[in-house]
XYZ file of C-alpha atoms in Angstrom:
693
model
C 87.823 120.228 103.668
C 89.856 123.157 102.808
C 91.560 123.999 106.629
C 89.465 127.657 107.620
C 92.812 129.136 108.647
C 92.925 129.166 104.293
C 89.554 130.702 104.194
C 90.882 134.475 104.015
C 93.567 133.997 100.831
C 91.157 131.958 99.173
C 87.868 134.790 99.822
C 87.260 136.535 96.251
C 89.441 139.378 95.818
C 86.816 141.646 94.959
C 86.697 140.802 99.299
C 89.867 143.423 99.302
C 89.541 147.307 100.359
C 88.621 149.464 96.957
C 87.968 146.770 94.915
C 84.609 147.020 92.499
C 83.334 145.054 89.471
C 85.572 146.575 87.533
C 88.933 146.448 89.378
C 87.379 142.684 90.361
C 86.763 141.144 86.290
C 90.466 142.958 85.661
C 92.049 141.329 88.400
C 90.835 138.035 87.523
C 91.497 138.299 84.166
C 95.432 139.544 85.542
C 95.507 136.891 88.763
C 92.943 135.003 88.939
C 89.841 135.716 91.144
C 91.313 135.574 94.757
C 93.077 137.664 97.061
C 95.754 134.061 96.957
C 96.250 134.885 93.194
C 97.877 137.785 94.303
C 100.222 136.905 96.517
C 101.399 134.791 93.437
C 101.609 137.142 90.804
C 105.076 138.304 91.646
C 106.532 140.746 90.791
C 109.205 141.173 87.245
C 111.815 143.993 88.322
C 112.759 146.964 90.808
C 112.742 150.518 90.149
C 115.919 152.526 91.731
C 115.229 155.866 92.166
C 117.960 158.473 92.414
C 118.076 161.837 94.638
C 118.653 164.152 92.448
C 119.842 167.619 93.286
C 120.359 169.187 90.114
C 118.911 168.410 86.711
C 122.582 167.991 84.861
C 123.579 165.989 87.338
C 120.766 163.104 85.528
C 121.099 160.878 82.835
C 118.211 159.018 81.257
C 115.938 156.667 84.416
C 114.509 156.764 87.257
C 115.059 160.385 89.283
C 114.014 162.083 91.893
C 113.973 165.946 91.837
C 112.583 168.413 93.235
C 111.506 170.606 90.384
C 109.364 174.933 91.235
C 106.476 174.951 88.862
C 106.484 177.224 86.595
C 104.423 176.830 83.464
C 101.280 175.383 82.382
C 101.246 174.899 78.096
C 97.612 173.320 77.253
C 97.608 170.720 74.180
C 96.343 173.326 70.512
C 94.121 169.613 69.828
C 93.436 167.208 72.098
C 95.781 164.998 70.222
C 98.951 166.774 71.453
C 100.275 166.511 75.791
C 99.164 168.415 78.296
C 103.353 170.175 79.666
C 104.113 171.661 82.363
C 106.983 173.482 82.108
C 109.954 173.108 85.396
C 113.355 174.262 86.501
C 115.417 173.345 89.090
C 117.706 175.104 91.658
C 120.350 175.995 88.666
C 117.910 177.269 86.332
C 117.635 174.032 84.194
C 114.056 172.966 82.944
C 112.668 170.127 81.897
C 108.668 168.696 81.354
C 105.893 167.254 82.603
C 104.830 165.664 79.775
C 100.923 164.159 80.246
C 98.913 163.031 77.174
C 94.503 162.609 77.399
C 95.061 165.470 80.987
C 92.706 166.552 83.388
C 94.022 170.555 83.011
C 91.234 171.246 87.212
C 93.725 168.314 88.488
C 96.938 169.000 86.751
C 96.614 172.944 88.538
C 95.810 171.258 91.245
C 98.759 169.182 92.366
C 100.940 171.164 90.641
C 100.177 174.899 91.654
C 103.404 177.810 89.703
C 105.741 178.904 91.989
C 105.766 175.989 94.381
C 107.555 173.630 94.455
C 106.985 169.466 93.985
C 109.123 166.688 95.108
C 108.879 165.676 91.517
C 108.867 160.631 90.413
C 109.012 159.731 87.564
C 111.442 158.067 84.089
C 113.645 161.215 82.346
C 114.700 160.887 79.855
C 115.159 163.290 76.376
C 112.607 164.607 72.716
C 114.883 166.109 70.733
C 116.668 168.412 72.744
C 114.676 169.103 75.643
C 114.353 166.607 79.256
C 111.399 165.303 79.881
C 109.077 162.908 82.300
C 106.644 161.946 80.950
C 103.314 160.911 83.201
C 105.791 160.553 87.105
C 104.600 158.406 89.264
C 104.636 160.834 92.270
C 104.752 164.017 92.417
C 104.243 165.370 96.120
C 104.998 168.315 98.574
C 108.973 169.430 99.139
C 108.659 167.333 103.097
C 107.323 164.577 102.175
C 110.065 163.160 100.394
C 109.408 159.901 102.492
C 106.084 158.574 100.735
C 108.201 157.871 97.400
C 110.298 154.742 97.992
C 113.090 154.622 96.896
C 113.019 151.170 95.738
C 109.076 149.817 94.026
C 108.238 147.257 92.591
C 106.948 146.290 89.028
C 104.302 143.600 88.162
C 102.799 142.376 85.316
C 99.863 144.986 84.569
C 96.322 144.852 82.217
C 94.657 147.801 80.593
C 92.628 149.356 82.858
C 95.439 148.413 86.201
C 98.049 151.063 87.416
C 101.101 149.738 89.430
C 100.678 151.810 92.201
C 96.751 149.799 92.377
C 98.592 146.922 92.055
C 100.739 147.124 95.301
C 97.911 148.423 97.208
C 96.057 145.628 97.005
C 99.350 143.113 97.351
C 100.176 144.800 100.485
C 96.509 144.017 101.737
C 97.083 140.920 100.661
C 99.969 139.861 102.052
C 98.314 141.673 105.726
C 96.165 137.672 105.101
C 98.678 135.485 104.388
C 98.103 133.620 107.989
C 101.081 131.734 109.936
C 101.225 128.264 108.450
C 102.988 125.128 110.630
C 106.350 124.537 109.181
C 105.832 122.012 106.299
C 109.606 121.292 105.564
C 111.812 119.680 107.282
C 114.185 120.984 109.315
C 117.088 120.405 108.572
C 116.369 121.390 104.895
C 114.815 125.262 105.729
C 118.632 125.217 107.360
C 121.399 123.430 105.482
C 119.274 126.345 102.544
C 118.899 129.109 104.313
C 115.042 129.170 103.430
C 113.263 131.809 105.191
C 109.396 131.186 106.343
C 106.874 130.688 102.882
C 104.984 133.293 104.428
C 108.423 135.215 105.192
C 109.350 134.109 101.293
C 106.410 136.783 99.973
C 107.623 139.063 101.696
C 110.628 139.842 100.784
C 109.765 138.531 96.831
C 107.022 141.915 96.800
C 109.201 144.509 99.111
C 112.930 142.642 97.465
C 115.443 145.454 99.006
C 117.540 144.619 95.519
C 117.136 143.228 92.485
C 118.533 140.207 93.484
C 116.296 138.775 95.134
C 113.684 138.823 91.996
C 115.654 136.445 90.285
C 114.543 132.644 90.566
C 118.030 131.007 91.978
C 117.139 133.348 95.259
C 116.039 131.908 98.890
C 112.589 132.829 99.280
C 111.754 132.355 95.505
C 113.590 128.768 95.890
C 111.146 128.200 98.783
C 108.257 128.614 97.671
C 109.100 126.880 94.348
C 110.527 123.724 96.682
C 106.857 124.226 98.742
C 104.628 124.254 95.012
C 107.131 121.112 94.471
C 106.571 119.079 97.105
C 102.660 120.163 96.756
C 103.113 119.109 93.012
C 104.588 115.543 93.877
C 103.137 114.950 96.806
C 99.451 114.576 95.434
C 101.447 112.302 92.114
C 102.507 110.081 95.220
C 99.078 110.170 97.231
C 96.971 109.033 94.401
C 98.765 107.102 92.024
C 99.355 105.415 95.704
C 95.114 105.122 95.602
C 95.314 103.510 91.724
C 97.641 100.576 93.517
C 96.249 100.064 95.977
C 93.090 99.070 93.969
C 92.735 95.334 93.906
C 94.283 94.691 90.508
C 93.282 92.392 87.872
C 96.352 88.954 86.994
C 96.368 89.444 82.716
C 97.299 86.228 81.372
C 96.774 85.553 77.934
C 98.029 82.224 75.491
C 100.179 84.814 73.555
C 97.789 82.955 70.364
C 96.599 86.867 69.027
C 99.648 88.272 69.112
C 102.228 85.525 68.068
C 99.835 86.233 64.383
C 100.636 89.638 64.826
C 104.295 89.267 64.850
C 104.023 86.584 61.891
C 101.851 89.320 60.069
C 103.924 92.777 60.768
C 106.811 93.363 57.426
C 109.480 93.387 59.673
C 110.716 92.819 63.395
C 110.503 94.691 66.115
C 113.154 96.928 67.620
C 115.183 95.749 70.528
C 113.241 98.994 72.468
C 109.813 97.758 71.559
C 110.646 93.936 72.576
C 111.785 95.458 76.269
C 108.816 97.507 76.458
C 106.506 94.591 75.528
C 108.286 92.639 78.312
C 107.594 95.754 80.747
C 103.805 96.123 80.088
C 103.567 92.049 79.865
C 105.167 91.470 83.797
C 102.485 94.444 84.728
C 99.610 93.595 83.098
C 100.213 89.784 84.827
C 100.923 91.030 88.242
C 98.100 91.368 90.482
C 98.092 94.773 91.421
C 96.570 97.373 88.871
C 99.263 98.826 85.643
C 100.089 102.688 85.723
C 103.225 103.023 83.315
C 103.928 105.090 80.532
C 105.098 104.393 77.179
C 107.583 107.396 75.703
C 108.290 107.278 72.355
C 110.102 109.368 69.371
C 108.174 110.203 66.609
C 107.979 106.522 64.604
C 109.037 104.931 66.674
C 106.183 102.103 67.080
C 104.451 102.385 69.409
C 101.471 101.897 68.250
C 102.203 98.328 67.752
C 103.681 97.918 71.676
C 99.903 99.281 72.562
C 98.367 97.216 70.355
C 100.267 94.086 71.402
C 99.282 94.901 74.909
C 96.004 95.729 74.099
C 95.572 92.007 72.478
C 97.074 90.237 75.756
C 93.893 91.712 77.059
C 91.498 90.432 74.647
C 93.532 86.364 74.967
C 91.961 86.766 78.416
C 88.776 87.961 77.355
C 88.534 90.915 78.506
C 88.197 94.645 76.593
C 90.807 97.227 75.307
C 89.734 100.872 74.375
C 92.024 102.911 73.132
C 91.601 107.443 73.413
C 92.547 110.206 71.079
C 92.731 113.599 71.804
C 91.405 114.455 68.478
C 89.545 113.061 66.089
C 91.118 112.778 63.236
C 93.506 111.628 65.507
C 91.215 108.512 66.912
C 90.136 107.836 62.876
C 93.748 106.664 62.005
C 94.053 104.286 64.880
C 90.536 103.140 64.658
C 91.658 102.483 60.507
C 94.909 101.211 61.547
C 93.636 99.028 64.786
C 91.177 97.811 62.552
C 92.848 96.247 59.550
C 94.631 94.035 61.779
C 91.728 93.149 64.630
C 90.103 91.968 61.045
C 92.488 89.938 60.467
C 92.367 88.620 63.385
C 89.338 87.422 63.796
C 88.351 90.543 66.569
C 85.514 93.142 66.030
C 87.092 97.363 66.475
C 84.848 99.860 66.739
C 85.024 103.704 66.653
C 82.804 106.061 68.936
C 83.448 110.307 68.949
C 81.299 112.700 69.560
C 80.210 112.843 65.486
C 78.334 109.275 66.349
C 75.261 110.016 67.126
C 70.583 107.948 66.398
C 70.526 104.471 65.969
C 73.960 103.925 64.705
C 75.453 104.775 68.249
C 72.956 103.051 70.447
C 74.398 99.947 68.249
C 77.619 100.861 69.110
C 77.139 100.978 72.747
C 74.949 97.921 73.414
C 77.349 95.863 71.512
C 80.142 97.486 74.408
C 77.903 96.626 76.683
C 77.707 92.986 75.940
C 81.288 92.388 74.835
C 80.672 92.015 71.055
C 83.161 94.783 70.350
C 87.389 93.299 71.384
C 88.673 97.155 70.685
C 87.515 101.102 70.584
C 89.656 103.882 69.943
C 87.750 106.856 70.977
C 88.217 110.483 71.615
C 86.196 112.756 74.872
C 82.980 110.575 74.118
C 84.756 108.000 76.411
C 84.157 109.892 79.177
C 80.515 110.235 78.700
C 77.867 107.738 81.419
C 76.321 106.544 78.637
C 79.268 104.607 77.984
C 79.522 100.432 79.300
C 82.145 98.089 78.866
C 80.699 93.892 79.462
C 84.372 93.480 80.916
C 86.912 96.498 80.396
C 90.925 95.256 81.134
C 93.168 98.198 79.750
C 93.114 101.780 79.131
C 95.721 103.014 76.616
C 96.140 106.870 75.971
C 97.676 108.376 73.232
C 98.889 112.026 73.338
C 98.756 111.659 76.980
C 100.091 115.726 77.768
C 96.718 116.569 76.585
C 94.775 115.095 79.112
C 94.689 115.591 83.127
C 94.762 112.938 86.100
C 91.327 113.367 86.567
C 90.713 112.345 82.936
C 92.977 109.085 83.186
C 91.039 108.226 86.798
C 87.711 108.113 85.627
C 88.488 106.053 82.408
C 90.003 103.661 84.220
C 87.456 102.943 86.393
C 84.838 101.228 83.915
C 86.577 98.764 84.563
C 87.355 96.765 87.134
C 90.690 96.695 87.974
C 91.767 98.804 84.734
C 95.158 98.421 83.629
C 96.495 102.012 82.057
C 99.318 103.086 79.596
C 99.634 106.773 78.758
C 101.805 106.237 75.589
C 103.146 109.453 73.905
C 104.696 110.858 70.962
C 105.768 114.062 72.690
C 108.930 113.449 74.076
C 108.817 114.810 76.868
C 111.894 116.040 79.201
C 112.987 113.728 82.460
C 111.410 117.091 84.504
C 108.579 118.079 83.225
C 107.706 113.909 83.147
C 109.214 113.453 86.905
C 106.599 117.039 87.451
C 103.605 115.547 85.625
C 103.635 111.689 86.123
C 105.284 111.296 89.593
C 107.743 108.477 90.296
C 105.520 106.763 87.386
C 107.115 103.384 85.486
C 108.070 104.832 82.136
C 109.289 102.020 78.977
C 110.953 104.382 76.520
C 111.672 103.845 73.000
C 114.857 105.640 72.108
C 115.166 103.690 68.163
C 113.309 103.850 65.281
C 112.226 100.831 62.868
C 114.356 99.646 60.295
C 114.420 100.763 56.936
C 113.873 104.300 57.724
C 116.170 107.424 55.511
C 116.803 110.584 57.442
C 114.813 113.220 56.971
C 117.549 116.409 55.514
C 116.333 119.326 57.358
C 117.301 123.044 55.807
C 116.252 126.412 56.859
C 115.423 128.599 54.669
C 114.915 132.411 54.439
C 111.100 133.338 53.195
C 112.063 135.914 50.107
C 113.093 132.404 48.101
C 109.596 131.748 48.954
C 109.285 131.285 45.421
C 112.268 128.952 44.475
C 110.456 126.196 47.206
C 107.577 126.196 45.777
C 109.702 125.515 42.673
C 111.398 122.569 44.324
C 107.137 121.558 45.708
C 105.957 121.294 41.709
C 109.045 118.971 41.034
C 108.100 116.871 43.379
C 104.393 116.663 42.418
C 106.233 115.455 38.982
C 108.185 112.688 40.818
C 104.601 112.161 41.718
C 105.509 112.335 46.080
C 103.271 113.995 48.280
C 103.948 117.417 50.068
C 102.718 119.053 53.496
C 102.632 122.965 54.337
C 102.442 124.052 57.338
C 101.470 127.465 58.586
C 101.059 129.115 61.764
C 97.442 130.777 61.829
C 94.255 130.210 59.617
C 94.003 132.966 58.376
C 94.493 136.358 57.662
C 95.814 138.369 61.123
C 95.489 142.393 60.995
C 98.166 141.407 64.132
C 100.886 139.334 63.434
C 102.285 139.094 59.795
C 102.249 135.714 59.667
C 101.375 133.272 56.874
C 97.591 132.558 56.492
C 96.384 128.840 55.727
C 93.654 130.134 53.884
C 95.702 132.789 51.747
C 98.625 130.243 51.125
C 96.188 127.764 49.879
C 95.246 130.296 47.864
C 98.545 130.999 46.088
C 99.524 127.233 45.682
C 96.050 126.825 44.277
C 97.108 129.164 41.463
C 99.717 126.911 40.934
C 98.234 123.521 40.879
C 95.292 123.424 40.952
C 92.751 121.381 41.927
C 95.234 118.591 43.769
C 96.064 121.495 46.575
C 94.168 121.029 49.238
C 92.860 122.393 52.873
C 93.179 121.363 56.906
C 92.543 123.391 59.969
C 91.346 122.565 63.258
C 87.963 125.572 62.187
C 86.317 123.030 59.723
C 83.838 120.581 60.910
C 84.965 116.949 60.948
C 83.659 115.202 58.288
C 85.669 117.913 56.113
C 88.551 117.189 58.219
C 87.562 113.460 56.770
C 86.863 114.012 54.013
C 90.343 115.880 52.836
C 92.976 113.760 54.645
C 90.704 110.750 53.169
C 91.896 112.573 49.540
C 95.598 113.376 49.897
C 95.933 109.408 52.040
C 94.377 108.162 48.108
C 96.478 110.864 46.144
C 93.856 112.718 45.144
C 94.934 115.725 46.590
C 99.061 116.221 46.529
C 99.503 119.189 48.992
C 98.134 119.698 51.673
C 98.417 123.126 53.186
C 97.161 122.900 56.848
C 97.402 123.915 60.406
C 99.039 121.931 63.442
C 95.954 119.734 63.722
C 98.703 117.447 61.412
C 101.193 118.215 64.573
C 100.398 114.351 65.754
C 99.207 111.059 64.285
C 99.086 110.943 60.690
C 101.008 108.992 59.540
C 100.740 109.174 54.925
C 104.199 107.351 53.887
C 103.763 108.448 50.265
C 104.326 112.078 51.657
C 108.238 113.219 51.306
C 108.245 117.094 51.911
C 107.430 119.360 55.113
C 107.188 122.552 54.638
C 107.264 125.151 57.339
C 106.165 128.513 56.834
C 107.596 130.436 59.601
C 108.838 128.464 61.228
C 110.768 130.679 64.173
C 107.252 130.753 65.382
C 107.092 126.887 66.654
C 108.554 125.284 69.152
C 111.554 122.889 68.946
C 109.822 119.982 70.301
C 106.697 120.777 67.857
C 109.040 121.597 65.185
C 109.978 118.421 65.631
C 105.971 116.717 66.212
C 105.391 118.229 62.239
C 108.560 117.026 60.973
C 107.118 113.780 61.352
C 104.859 113.554 59.511
C 107.453 112.699 56.508
C 110.389 110.410 56.620
C 107.846 106.883 57.005
C 108.463 105.459 54.029
C 111.725 103.961 51.808
C 112.293 107.743 49.879
C 114.411 110.137 51.176
C 112.344 113.414 52.533
C 113.196 116.665 53.332
C 111.640 119.186 56.039
C 111.829 123.072 54.648
C 111.750 125.271 57.307
C 110.669 128.817 56.350
C 111.811 131.629 58.596
C 110.965 135.126 58.106
C 114.710 137.132 58.928
C 116.416 138.372 61.359
C 116.495 135.796 63.231
C 115.906 136.532 67.566
C 118.966 133.715 69.236
C 116.963 132.076 70.506
C 115.049 130.948 67.641
C 118.374 130.947 65.615
C 119.408 127.646 68.306
C 116.410 125.971 67.297
C 116.528 125.928 63.797
C 120.025 124.819 64.710
C 118.989 121.735 66.801
C 116.902 121.106 64.584
C 118.991 120.386 61.600
C 121.366 119.243 64.006
C 119.396 115.363 65.845
C 116.520 114.165 65.173
C 116.728 112.703 68.378
C 113.645 114.034 69.884
C 115.079 113.295 73.333
C 117.563 115.285 73.148
C 115.291 117.722 71.276
C 112.927 117.685 74.259
C 115.765 118.870 76.888
C 116.945 122.124 74.650
C 113.029 122.903 74.218
C 112.263 123.313 77.752
C 116.148 124.876 78.286
C 115.484 127.449 75.695
C 111.745 128.203 76.221
C 110.907 126.657 79.694
C 108.172 124.813 81.185
C 105.154 126.718 80.744
C 105.568 126.899 76.820
C 106.645 123.681 75.996
C 103.987 122.458 75.438
C 101.372 124.613 75.761
C 100.843 123.240 79.406
C 97.497 125.709 79.647
C 95.371 123.824 77.659
C 97.645 120.176 79.055
C 97.169 117.981 81.427
C 100.635 118.788 82.470
C 100.347 121.450 85.601
C 100.821 124.760 85.620
C 103.583 126.526 88.450
C 102.598 129.891 89.950
C 105.998 129.988 90.966
C 108.320 127.125 90.388
C 110.416 127.685 86.847
C 111.287 124.009 85.841
C 113.921 124.349 83.823
C 115.172 126.995 86.597
C 114.295 124.711 89.464
C 115.119 120.932 88.204
C 117.108 120.532 90.931
C 114.639 120.636 93.489
C 112.326 118.136 91.702
C 113.683 114.943 92.474
C 114.831 116.497 96.381
C 110.835 116.775 96.590
C 110.698 113.774 95.067
C 113.022 111.916 97.626
C 111.474 113.656 100.264
C 107.287 112.314 99.742
C 108.776 108.842 99.897
C 110.202 109.437 103.314
C 107.393 111.328 104.315
C 104.630 108.969 102.654
C 107.382 105.698 103.540
C 106.340 106.852 107.291
C 103.809 108.530 107.637
C 100.843 107.388 104.747
C 97.884 109.050 105.766
C 100.150 112.848 106.770
C 98.364 112.393 110.601
C 101.424 113.461 112.496
C 102.412 117.803 112.574
C 103.729 118.032 110.307
C 101.698 115.359 107.866
C 98.663 117.685 108.697
C 101.056 121.185 107.735
C 101.482 118.950 104.151
C 97.984 118.714 104.336
C 97.579 122.602 104.350
C 100.766 122.487 102.178
C 98.350 120.618 99.771
C 95.180 122.463 99.199
C 97.518 125.776 99.347
C 98.906 124.752 95.919
C 95.263 123.322 94.942
C 96.416 119.644 95.211
C 92.097 118.808 97.144
C 91.985 116.097 95.524
C 94.693 114.456 97.071
C 93.407 115.063 100.562
C 90.005 113.067 99.808
C 92.236 109.826 98.628
C 93.991 110.302 102.078
C 90.692 110.632 103.127
C 89.489 107.699 101.621
C 91.999 105.466 101.471
């Protein structure tokens, strides 16, 4: 249960003075629904105002001026602004400009003949100096009421900076004094303030450097958040490891037959990964291992070997995929292998309904199905297994920790193997998984030809279409990826439906369309036609980003490539180059490119090493965008920036190992403070595992 000392921070924002229903909705959309969310909503910059004696001294920028109000000029129509003309002591004039003004209010605060201190951003409109919508208008004797330094926050429509600053100040008043959870030696060594002092410094910075990611207050709070993250992961992993496991010692008969049937030998990396997984499965403790491979590195075979090891003992194995498209593709691949080995494999997704679903569930519960592939449907309570021993989760970054554990809980001491074809930077992997056992596949199977990658401006689109025509004449198949499904009024980028229509004019019914808004049956039908060759050009959105395997596809066209992240571009490129022929990837971009977009495309042309690409993507974009964090199982950070604070993460991991080594139940004074830290950063589930042992 959350400590009482934190109750004020977890109170709704409507508990703050002056927050009604409409403002509550706006604040919730911007930052969150609790008082604490306002504390984590940090300013992005500051305004430093200069107090000037004369307009003649003023350049463009934030200023404070003493002005005499000369004349009000009402607009000729509502579309024009209201102007108030003013002058300084030297007779220099300026206009205060207001759109959608209330004249009675302006007459009251800016009475002609009076002197007012006015603060705002001075700029020029033609020859006229003007301040549009001043920040402050006060009497000549109220200079102290205009702050010289003011924080600027990200805002939402209907919320002014002034109101948000007042509410953040009220939230800071509720921040309690909490016992220190950090090692005093680390605090002294780093020169870090207490957590509450760090918040106060960030919300009222003395200068702009305080808001830098490397400032002492920001690093302090970032470390707090990373420590909570690593502590929660370690506690949850410890809980899983403490559960009684089962030693799975298969006799190897199925695995030997599989390896003998493959048209190629395993790579050294595949052999090593399979051995590591087998060692874990034979141990009496539960396996929790990450299998990380680059695009096309052969993870599926390694996962199948692990599943066969479980089946050799008479148990069942399950493979979990993030999308129905990927689940069905895995089902087809594994189904062929299973049939050749005399095993039964099945697919379970949300599409299975009625009597067929009931028959499948009965077979699972009775144990007549050895291997099942599925989507989120596997989490449902109605799904039961006769003896589930291994859970394999593909494209792991799309599932959260709780989903992993809930699926593992369907088996008696089931081992868990999570695998991703999206190479994850080491920093991000540590944040997502903690100190997890990892097997990496860094080499491709033999016989794969490197993909030729070219960046081409969009004004050469006709040339690209002609090149696609030549590829089709050779019997090749082509992916054409667009960033949107349909034409957008706000974004001038390619839409899959529009591109499908234009390519259909050139190539007729050999062009197909695939996107996320289509029904599962439509997607299956289109994909099957592409696999069979009835469709030769597949226009698609990023629904084909992971797992789709069509060896005959040799050309990947990515339209508006500048709008995709590096890791995503690498994944899309990995859909080709799976056969023996030469493949190519054409990155179509709309000039001019930003420096970041230019760097992104240059790296992709330089290398096909997914691990290097992932590190560069983290550097260029930051962790928040890298894998679509908010839609994934990766942690979201409010203060920490994994690109800027990467050096703090291993320190937090080592600190956690020391803490749990000395105080595994967090019962010491520092341990109790760390429990509060877990609640503060909403890692409540970990405290529950501490309680339950």
